[in-house]
Tab-separated table of C-alpha atoms in Angstrom:
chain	number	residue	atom	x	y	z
A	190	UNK	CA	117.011	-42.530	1.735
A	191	UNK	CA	113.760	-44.505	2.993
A	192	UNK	CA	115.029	-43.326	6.632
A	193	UNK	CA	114.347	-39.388	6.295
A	194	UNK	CA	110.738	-39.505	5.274
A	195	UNK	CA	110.059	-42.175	8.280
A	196	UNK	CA	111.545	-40.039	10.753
A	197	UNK	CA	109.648	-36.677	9.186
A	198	UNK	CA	106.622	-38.843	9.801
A	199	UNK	CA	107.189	-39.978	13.185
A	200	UNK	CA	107.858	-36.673	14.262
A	201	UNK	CA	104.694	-34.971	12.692
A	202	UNK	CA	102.843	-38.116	14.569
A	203	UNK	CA	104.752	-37.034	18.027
A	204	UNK	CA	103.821	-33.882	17.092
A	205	UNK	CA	100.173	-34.506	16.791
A	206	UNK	CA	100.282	-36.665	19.521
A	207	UNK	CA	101.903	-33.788	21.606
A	208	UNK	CA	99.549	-31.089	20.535
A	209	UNK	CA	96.506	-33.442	21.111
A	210	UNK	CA	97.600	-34.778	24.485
A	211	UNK	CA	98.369	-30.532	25.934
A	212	UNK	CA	95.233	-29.369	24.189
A	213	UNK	CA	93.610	-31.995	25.701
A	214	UNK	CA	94.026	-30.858	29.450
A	215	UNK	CA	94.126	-27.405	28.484
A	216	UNK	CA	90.878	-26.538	26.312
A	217	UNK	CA	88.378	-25.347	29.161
A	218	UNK	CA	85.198	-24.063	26.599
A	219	UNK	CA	84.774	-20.494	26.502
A	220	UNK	CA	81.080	-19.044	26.222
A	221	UNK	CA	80.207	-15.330	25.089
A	222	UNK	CA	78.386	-15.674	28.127
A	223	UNK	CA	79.723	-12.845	31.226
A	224	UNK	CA	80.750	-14.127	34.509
A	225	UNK	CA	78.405	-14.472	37.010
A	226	UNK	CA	77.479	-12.294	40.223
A	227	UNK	CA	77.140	-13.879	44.009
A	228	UNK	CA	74.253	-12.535	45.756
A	229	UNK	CA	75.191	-10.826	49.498
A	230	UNK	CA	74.319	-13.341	52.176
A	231	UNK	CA	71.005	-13.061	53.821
A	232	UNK	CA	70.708	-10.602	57.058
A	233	UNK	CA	67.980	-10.916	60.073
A	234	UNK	CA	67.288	-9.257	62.926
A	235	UNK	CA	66.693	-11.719	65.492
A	236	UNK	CA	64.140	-11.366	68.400
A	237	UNK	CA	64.512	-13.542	71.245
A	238	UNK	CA	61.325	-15.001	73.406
A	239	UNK	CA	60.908	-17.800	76.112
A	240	UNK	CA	59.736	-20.564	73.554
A	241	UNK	CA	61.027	-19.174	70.350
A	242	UNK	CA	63.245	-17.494	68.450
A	243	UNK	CA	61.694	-15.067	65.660
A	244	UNK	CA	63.828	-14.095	62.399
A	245	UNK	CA	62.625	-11.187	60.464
A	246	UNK	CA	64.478	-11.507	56.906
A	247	UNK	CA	65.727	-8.108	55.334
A	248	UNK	CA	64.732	-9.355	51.499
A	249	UNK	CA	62.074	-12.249	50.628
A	250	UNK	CA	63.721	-15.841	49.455
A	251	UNK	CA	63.413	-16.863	46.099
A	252	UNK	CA	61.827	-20.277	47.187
A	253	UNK	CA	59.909	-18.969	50.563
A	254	UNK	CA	62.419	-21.382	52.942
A	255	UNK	CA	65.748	-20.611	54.395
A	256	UNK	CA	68.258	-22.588	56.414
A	257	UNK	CA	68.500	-21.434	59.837
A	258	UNK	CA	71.733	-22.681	60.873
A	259	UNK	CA	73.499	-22.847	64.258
A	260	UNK	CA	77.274	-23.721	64.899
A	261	UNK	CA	77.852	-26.225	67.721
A	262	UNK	CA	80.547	-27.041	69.548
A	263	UNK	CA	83.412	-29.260	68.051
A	264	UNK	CA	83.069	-27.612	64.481
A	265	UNK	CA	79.324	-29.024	64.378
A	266	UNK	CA	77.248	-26.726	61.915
A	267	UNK	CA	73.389	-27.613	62.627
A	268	UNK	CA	70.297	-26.599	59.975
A	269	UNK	CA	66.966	-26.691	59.719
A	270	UNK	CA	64.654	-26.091	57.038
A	271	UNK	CA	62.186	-23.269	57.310
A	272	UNK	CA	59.166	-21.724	55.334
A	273	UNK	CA	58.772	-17.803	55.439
A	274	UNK	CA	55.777	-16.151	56.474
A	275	UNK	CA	55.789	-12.521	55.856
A	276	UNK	CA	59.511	-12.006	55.678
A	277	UNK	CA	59.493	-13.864	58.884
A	278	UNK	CA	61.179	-17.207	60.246
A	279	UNK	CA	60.208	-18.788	63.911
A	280	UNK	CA	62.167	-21.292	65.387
A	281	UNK	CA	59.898	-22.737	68.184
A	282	UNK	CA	60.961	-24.894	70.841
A	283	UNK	CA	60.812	-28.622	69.448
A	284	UNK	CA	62.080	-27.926	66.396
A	285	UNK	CA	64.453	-30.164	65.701
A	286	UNK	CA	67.730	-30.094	63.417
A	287	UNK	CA	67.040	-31.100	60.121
A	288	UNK	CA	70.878	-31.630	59.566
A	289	UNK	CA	74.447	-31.509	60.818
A	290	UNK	CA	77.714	-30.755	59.156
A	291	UNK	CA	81.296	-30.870	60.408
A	292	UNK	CA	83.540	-28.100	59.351
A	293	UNK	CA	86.900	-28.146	59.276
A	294	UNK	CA	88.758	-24.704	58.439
A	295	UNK	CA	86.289	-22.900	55.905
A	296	UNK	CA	84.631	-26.365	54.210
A	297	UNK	CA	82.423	-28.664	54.806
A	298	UNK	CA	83.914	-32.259	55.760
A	299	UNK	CA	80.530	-34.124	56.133
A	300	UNK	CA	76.945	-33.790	56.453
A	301	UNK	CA	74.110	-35.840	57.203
A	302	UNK	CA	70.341	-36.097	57.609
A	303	UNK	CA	69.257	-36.330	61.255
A	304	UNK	CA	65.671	-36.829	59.992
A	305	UNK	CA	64.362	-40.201	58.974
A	306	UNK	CA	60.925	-40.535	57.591
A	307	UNK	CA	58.593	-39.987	60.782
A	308	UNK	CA	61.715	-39.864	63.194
A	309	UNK	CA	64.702	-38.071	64.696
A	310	UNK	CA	68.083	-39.532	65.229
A	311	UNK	CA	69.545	-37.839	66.976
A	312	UNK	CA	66.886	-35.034	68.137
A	313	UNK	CA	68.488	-32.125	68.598
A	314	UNK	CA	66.278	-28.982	69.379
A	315	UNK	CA	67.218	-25.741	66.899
A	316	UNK	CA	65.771	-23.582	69.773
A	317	UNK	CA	68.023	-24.956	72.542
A	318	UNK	CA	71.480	-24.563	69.616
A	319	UNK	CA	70.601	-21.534	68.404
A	320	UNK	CA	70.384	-20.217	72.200
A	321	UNK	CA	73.467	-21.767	73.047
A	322	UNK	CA	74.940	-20.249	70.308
A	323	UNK	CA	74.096	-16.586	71.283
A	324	UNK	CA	75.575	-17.450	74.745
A	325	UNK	CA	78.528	-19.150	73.563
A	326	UNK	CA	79.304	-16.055	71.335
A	327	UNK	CA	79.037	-18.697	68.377
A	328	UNK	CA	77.585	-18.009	64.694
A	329	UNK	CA	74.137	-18.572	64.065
A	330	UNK	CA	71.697	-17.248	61.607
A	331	UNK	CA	69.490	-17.497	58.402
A	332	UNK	CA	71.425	-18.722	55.114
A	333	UNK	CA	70.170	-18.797	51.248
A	334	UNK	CA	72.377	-20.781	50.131
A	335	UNK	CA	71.010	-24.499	50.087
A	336	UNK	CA	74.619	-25.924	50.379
A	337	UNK	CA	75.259	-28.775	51.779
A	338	UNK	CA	71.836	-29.387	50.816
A	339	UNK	CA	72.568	-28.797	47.321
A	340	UNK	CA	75.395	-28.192	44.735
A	341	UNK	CA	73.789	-27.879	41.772
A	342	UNK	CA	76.215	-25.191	40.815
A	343	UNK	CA	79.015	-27.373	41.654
A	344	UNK	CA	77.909	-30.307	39.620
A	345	UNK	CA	77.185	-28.060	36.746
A	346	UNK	CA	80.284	-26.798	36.342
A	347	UNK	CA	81.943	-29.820	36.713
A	348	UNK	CA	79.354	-31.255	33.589
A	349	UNK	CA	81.752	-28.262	31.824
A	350	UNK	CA	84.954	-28.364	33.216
A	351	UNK	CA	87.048	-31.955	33.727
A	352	UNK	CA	88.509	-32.310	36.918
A	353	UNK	CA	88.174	-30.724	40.388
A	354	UNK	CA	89.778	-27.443	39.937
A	355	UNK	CA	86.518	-25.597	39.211
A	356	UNK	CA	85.617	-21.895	39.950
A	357	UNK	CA	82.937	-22.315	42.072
A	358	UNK	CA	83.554	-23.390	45.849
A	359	UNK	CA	81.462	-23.107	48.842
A	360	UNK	CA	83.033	-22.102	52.150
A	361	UNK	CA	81.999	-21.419	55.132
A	362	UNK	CA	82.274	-17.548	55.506
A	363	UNK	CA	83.867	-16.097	58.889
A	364	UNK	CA	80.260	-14.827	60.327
A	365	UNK	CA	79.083	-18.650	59.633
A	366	UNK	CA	77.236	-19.131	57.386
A	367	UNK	CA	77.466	-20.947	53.709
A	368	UNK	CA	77.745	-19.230	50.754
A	369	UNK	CA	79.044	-19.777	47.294
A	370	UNK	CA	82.576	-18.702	46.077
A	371	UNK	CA	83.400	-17.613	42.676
A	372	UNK	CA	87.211	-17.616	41.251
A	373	UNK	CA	86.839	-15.367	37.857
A	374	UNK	CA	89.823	-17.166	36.224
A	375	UNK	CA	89.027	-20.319	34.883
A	376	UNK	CA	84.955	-19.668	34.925
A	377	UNK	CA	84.211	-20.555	31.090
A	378	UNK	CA	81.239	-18.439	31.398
A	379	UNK	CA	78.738	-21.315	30.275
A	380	UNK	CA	76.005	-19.532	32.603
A	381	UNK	CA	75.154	-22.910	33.940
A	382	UNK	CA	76.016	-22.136	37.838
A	383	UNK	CA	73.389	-19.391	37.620
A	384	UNK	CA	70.488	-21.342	35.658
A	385	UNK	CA	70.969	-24.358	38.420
A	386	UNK	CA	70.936	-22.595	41.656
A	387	UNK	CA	67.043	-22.563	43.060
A	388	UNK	CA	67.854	-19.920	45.708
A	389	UNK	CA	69.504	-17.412	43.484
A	390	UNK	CA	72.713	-17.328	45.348
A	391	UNK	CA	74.165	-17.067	42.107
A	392	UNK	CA	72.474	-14.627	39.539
A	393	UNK	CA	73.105	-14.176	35.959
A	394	UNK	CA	75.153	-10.877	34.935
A	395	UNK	CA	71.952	-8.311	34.496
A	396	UNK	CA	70.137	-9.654	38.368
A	397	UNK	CA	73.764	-9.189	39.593
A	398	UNK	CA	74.426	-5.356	39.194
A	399	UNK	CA	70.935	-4.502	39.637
B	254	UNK	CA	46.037	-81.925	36.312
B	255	UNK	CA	49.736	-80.906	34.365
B	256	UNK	CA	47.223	-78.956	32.196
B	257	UNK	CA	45.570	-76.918	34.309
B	258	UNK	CA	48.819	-76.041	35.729
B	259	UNK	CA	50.173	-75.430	32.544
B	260	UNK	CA	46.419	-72.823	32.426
B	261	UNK	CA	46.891	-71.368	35.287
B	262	UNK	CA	50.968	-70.277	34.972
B	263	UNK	CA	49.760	-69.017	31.610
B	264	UNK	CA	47.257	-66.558	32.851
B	265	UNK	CA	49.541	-65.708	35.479
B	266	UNK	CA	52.056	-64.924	33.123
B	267	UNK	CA	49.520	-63.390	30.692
B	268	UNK	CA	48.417	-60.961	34.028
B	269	UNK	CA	51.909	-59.805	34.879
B	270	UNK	CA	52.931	-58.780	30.727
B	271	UNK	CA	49.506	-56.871	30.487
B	272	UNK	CA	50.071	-55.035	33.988
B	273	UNK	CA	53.632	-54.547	32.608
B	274	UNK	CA	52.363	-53.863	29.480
B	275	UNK	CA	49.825	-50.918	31.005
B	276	UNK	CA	52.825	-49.479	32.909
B	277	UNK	CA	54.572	-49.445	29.880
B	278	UNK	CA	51.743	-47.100	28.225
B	279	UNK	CA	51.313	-45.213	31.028
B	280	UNK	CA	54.781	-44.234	31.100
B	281	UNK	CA	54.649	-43.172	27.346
B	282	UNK	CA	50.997	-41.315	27.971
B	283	UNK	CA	53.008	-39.346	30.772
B	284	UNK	CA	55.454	-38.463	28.896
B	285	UNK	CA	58.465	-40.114	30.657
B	286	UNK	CA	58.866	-43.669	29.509
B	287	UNK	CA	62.379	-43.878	30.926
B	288	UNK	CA	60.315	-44.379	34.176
B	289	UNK	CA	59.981	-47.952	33.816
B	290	UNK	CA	63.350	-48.307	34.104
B	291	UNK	CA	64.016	-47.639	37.590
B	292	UNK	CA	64.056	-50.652	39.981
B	293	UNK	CA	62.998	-48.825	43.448
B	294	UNK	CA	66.541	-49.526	44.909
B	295	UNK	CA	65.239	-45.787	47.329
B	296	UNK	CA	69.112	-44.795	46.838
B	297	UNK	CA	67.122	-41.112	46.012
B	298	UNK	CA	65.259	-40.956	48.845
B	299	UNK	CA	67.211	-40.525	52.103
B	300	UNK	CA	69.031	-37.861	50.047
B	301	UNK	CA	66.240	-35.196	50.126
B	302	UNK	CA	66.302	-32.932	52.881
B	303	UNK	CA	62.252	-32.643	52.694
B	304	UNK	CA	61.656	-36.155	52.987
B	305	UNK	CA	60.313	-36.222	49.850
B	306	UNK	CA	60.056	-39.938	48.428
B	307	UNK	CA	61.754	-39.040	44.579
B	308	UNK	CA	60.435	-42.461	43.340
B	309	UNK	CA	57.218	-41.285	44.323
B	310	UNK	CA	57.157	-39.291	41.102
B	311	UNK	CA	57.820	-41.986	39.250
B	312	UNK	CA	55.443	-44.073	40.381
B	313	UNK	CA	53.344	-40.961	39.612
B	314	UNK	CA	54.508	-40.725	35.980
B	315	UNK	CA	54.215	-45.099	35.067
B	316	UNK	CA	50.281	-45.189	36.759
B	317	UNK	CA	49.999	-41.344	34.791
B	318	UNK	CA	48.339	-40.006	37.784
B	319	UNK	CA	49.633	-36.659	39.626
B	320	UNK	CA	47.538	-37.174	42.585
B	321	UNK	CA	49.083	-40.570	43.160
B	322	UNK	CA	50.046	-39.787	47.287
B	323	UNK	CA	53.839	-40.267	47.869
B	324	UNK	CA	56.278	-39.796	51.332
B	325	UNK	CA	56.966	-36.106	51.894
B	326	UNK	CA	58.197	-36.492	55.450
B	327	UNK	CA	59.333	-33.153	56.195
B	328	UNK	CA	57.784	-30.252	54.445
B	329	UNK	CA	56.945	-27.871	57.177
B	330	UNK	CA	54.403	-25.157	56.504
B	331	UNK	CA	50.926	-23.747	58.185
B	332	UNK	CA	48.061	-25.601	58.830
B	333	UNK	CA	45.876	-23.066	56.990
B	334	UNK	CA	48.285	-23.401	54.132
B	335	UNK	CA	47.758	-27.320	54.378
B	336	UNK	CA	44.765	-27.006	53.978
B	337	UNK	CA	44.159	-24.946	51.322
B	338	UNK	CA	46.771	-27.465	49.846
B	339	UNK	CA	45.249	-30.344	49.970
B	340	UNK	CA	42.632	-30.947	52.934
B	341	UNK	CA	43.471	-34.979	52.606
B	342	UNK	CA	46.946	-34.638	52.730
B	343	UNK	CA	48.630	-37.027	55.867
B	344	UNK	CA	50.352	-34.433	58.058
B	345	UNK	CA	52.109	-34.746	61.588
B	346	UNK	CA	50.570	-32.348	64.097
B	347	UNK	CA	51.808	-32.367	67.712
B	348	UNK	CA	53.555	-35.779	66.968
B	349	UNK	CA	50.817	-37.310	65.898
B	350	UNK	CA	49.533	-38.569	62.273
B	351	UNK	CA	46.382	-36.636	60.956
B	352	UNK	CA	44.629	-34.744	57.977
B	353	UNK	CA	44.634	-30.572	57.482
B	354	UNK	CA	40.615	-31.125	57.395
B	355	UNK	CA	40.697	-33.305	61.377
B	356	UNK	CA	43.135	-30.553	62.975
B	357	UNK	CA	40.807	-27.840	62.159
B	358	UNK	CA	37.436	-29.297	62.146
B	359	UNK	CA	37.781	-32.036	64.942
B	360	UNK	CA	40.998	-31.886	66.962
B	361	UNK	CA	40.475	-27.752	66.837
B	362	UNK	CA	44.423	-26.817	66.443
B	363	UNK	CA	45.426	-23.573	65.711
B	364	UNK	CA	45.478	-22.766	62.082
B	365	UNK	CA	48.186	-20.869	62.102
B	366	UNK	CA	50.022	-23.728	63.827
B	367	UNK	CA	53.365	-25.363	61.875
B	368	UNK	CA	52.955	-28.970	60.525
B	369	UNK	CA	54.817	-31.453	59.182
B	370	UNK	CA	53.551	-33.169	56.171
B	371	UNK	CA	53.985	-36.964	55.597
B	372	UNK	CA	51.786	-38.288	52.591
B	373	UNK	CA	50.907	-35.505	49.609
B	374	UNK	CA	49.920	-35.310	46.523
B	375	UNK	CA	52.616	-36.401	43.989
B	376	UNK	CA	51.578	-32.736	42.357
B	377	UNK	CA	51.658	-30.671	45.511
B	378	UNK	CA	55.202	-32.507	46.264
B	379	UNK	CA	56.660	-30.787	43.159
B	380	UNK	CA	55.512	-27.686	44.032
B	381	UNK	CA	57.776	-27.891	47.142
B	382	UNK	CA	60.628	-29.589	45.728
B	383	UNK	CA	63.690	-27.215	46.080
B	384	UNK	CA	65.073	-28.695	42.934
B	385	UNK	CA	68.419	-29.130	44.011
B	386	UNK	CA	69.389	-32.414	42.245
B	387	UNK	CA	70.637	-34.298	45.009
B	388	UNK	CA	67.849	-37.181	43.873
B	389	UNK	CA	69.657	-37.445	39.992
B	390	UNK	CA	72.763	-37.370	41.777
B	391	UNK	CA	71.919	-40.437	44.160
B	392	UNK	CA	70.062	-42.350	41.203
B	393	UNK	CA	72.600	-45.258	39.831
B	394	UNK	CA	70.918	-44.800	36.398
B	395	UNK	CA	70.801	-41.195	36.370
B	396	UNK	CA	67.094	-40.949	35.880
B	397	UNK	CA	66.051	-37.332	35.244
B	398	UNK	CA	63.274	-37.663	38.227
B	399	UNK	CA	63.611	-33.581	38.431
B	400	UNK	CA	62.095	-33.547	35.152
B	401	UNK	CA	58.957	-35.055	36.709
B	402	UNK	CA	58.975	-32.482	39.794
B	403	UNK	CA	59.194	-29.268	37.287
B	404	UNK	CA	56.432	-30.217	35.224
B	405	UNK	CA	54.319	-31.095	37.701
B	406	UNK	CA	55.191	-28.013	39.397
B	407	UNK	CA	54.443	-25.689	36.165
B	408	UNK	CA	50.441	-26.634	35.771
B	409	UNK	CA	50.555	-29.763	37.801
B	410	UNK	CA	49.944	-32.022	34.846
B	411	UNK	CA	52.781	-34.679	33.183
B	412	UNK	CA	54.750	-33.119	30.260
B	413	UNK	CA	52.866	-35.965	27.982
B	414	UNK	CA	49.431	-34.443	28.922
């Protein structure tokens, strides 16, 4: 007799215990929020001289500084860090690389600062690269996106949703440069990619369409 | 002689607690008082891609003074611009250390020549912080030195002010 209502009990415990544990690794918030929109990559036209390399942008940067990036040899991706004048980026000669990433397929294995307070190590010129580049029939170019700079939108959404599986990556695209990828399906729509990102790579909704 | 050792390590001691003390209200007056809790390990600043020195800003926010100079190694921008910025600001012009206000008046460079800053204004450093985190992210305690930067660069003043 005292068996039954034991049993009844241990199951509604499994139970609970089962519902708790699935809804656990399940329950990804959802916001009333709208997804957000990826901004189209930066374009330039690019005017070559003996001692520089001039960048006229098609649309002004949210922060006034782009990434002028450069792909090496070996999978080496190579930035640097420049302010806009007048819709307009120069690359002298001397310039050197602010960073370097390695790339393997379309992400970003490593990166690292090749500046160090007052010094370079190693100094490599962004003049010299980005003229190799051209030759070499390698990418090269200006880049909003602050990535691997920054991934603000990355670490927002994982402050919303446990786990790596998240629906924002950054790849690197086929013409080379960086930009952020957005999978619709598990996107809780928290907005929170979109109020992190500095360079407005990722816009809310309404900035999207416009 | 044991007694005016015993004088002496007290106002040593005395010293220290009120300069801690001061910090202590300085950090409230600012506005941040978690500030006194970070122990300058610099984990923060090799991580930001303008040199900026993130502990800078608090140092900034515990002496409550904006204009406190900090490490901005490699903020590149006009001379003219550097100028208008802050004429006492250390910059690096043709590899070597200088001022906006020397360049142009007696070295005679180019004002529309591109510098390097080094040493700015803990105020002017906001304004070119990209925000992008990567000094939180770096910080073992998970200070909120951001916080700092986008205050500074609304009005240039500390949220407490």
């Amino acid at each position: 007799m005292t068996g039954r209502p034991l049993t009844i009990l241990l199951a509604i415990i499994l139970a609970v215990l089962i519902v708790a544990l699935v809804s656990h690794h399940r329950v990804i918030p959802v916001y009333p929020g709208e997804y957000p929109v990826i901004a189209p990559p930066m374009h330039c036209d690019i005017e070559y001289h003996d001692d520089r390399v001039e960048l006229a942008l098609r649309e002004d940067p949210l922060l006034g500084r782009v990434i002028v990036y450069a792909h090496a040899e070996g999978g080496v991706y190579l930035g640097i860090l420049k302010p806009v004048y007048d819709r307009r980026v120069v690359v002298r000669r001397g310039d050197y690389a602010d960073f370097r990433a390695v790339i393997k397929g379309s992400s970003v294995e490593a990166a690292e600062f090749l500046k160090k307070m007052d010094r370079y190590e190693p100094k490599i010129d962004m003049f010299d690269s980005i003229v190799a580049a051209h030759d070499a029939d390698r990418a090269f170019g200006v880049q909003k996106c602050l990535y691997p700079l920054c991934t603000r939108c990355v670490e927002a959404c994982k402050s919303v949703i446990q786990g790596d599986n998240i629906p924002i990556t950054l790849e690197v695209k086929p013409d080379g440069h960086i930009m952020p990828v957005f999978r619709r399906g598990k996107c809780p729509r928290c907005g929170r990619c979109f109020v992190n990102c500095p360079t407005g790579s990722i816009l809310p909704p309404d900035k999207g369409r416009k | 002689m044991k007694r005016k050792l015993v004088i002496i390590n007290s106002v040593g001691a005395i010293i220290i607690l009120a300069y801690l003390a001061l910090l202590g209200v300085n950090a409230f007056k600012s506005g941040y008082p978690w500030s006194v809790l970070c122990y300058n390990c610099k984990r923060c600043n090799p991580v930001c891609v303008l040199g900026i020195d993130p502990q800078g800003f608090i140092a900034a926010a515990y002496s409550s003074d904006p204009n406190v100079y900090i490490y901005t190694t490699n903020v590149r921008l006009k001379l003219h611009d550097a100028m208008d910025i802050d004429p006492g600001m250390e910059i690096i012009a043709n590899g070597e250390k200088t001022t906006p206000a020397a360049a142009l008046g007696k070295i005679g460079l180019d004002p529309d020549m591109e510098v390097i800053s080094y040493r700015v204004r803990a105020r002017d450093a906001a304004v070119f912080c990209l925000d992008c985190g990567a000094c939180e992210k770096a910080c073992p305690l998970s200070l909120p030195i951001s916080t700092i930067a986008r205050d500074l660069k609304k009005d240039g003043v500390f949220r407490g002010k």
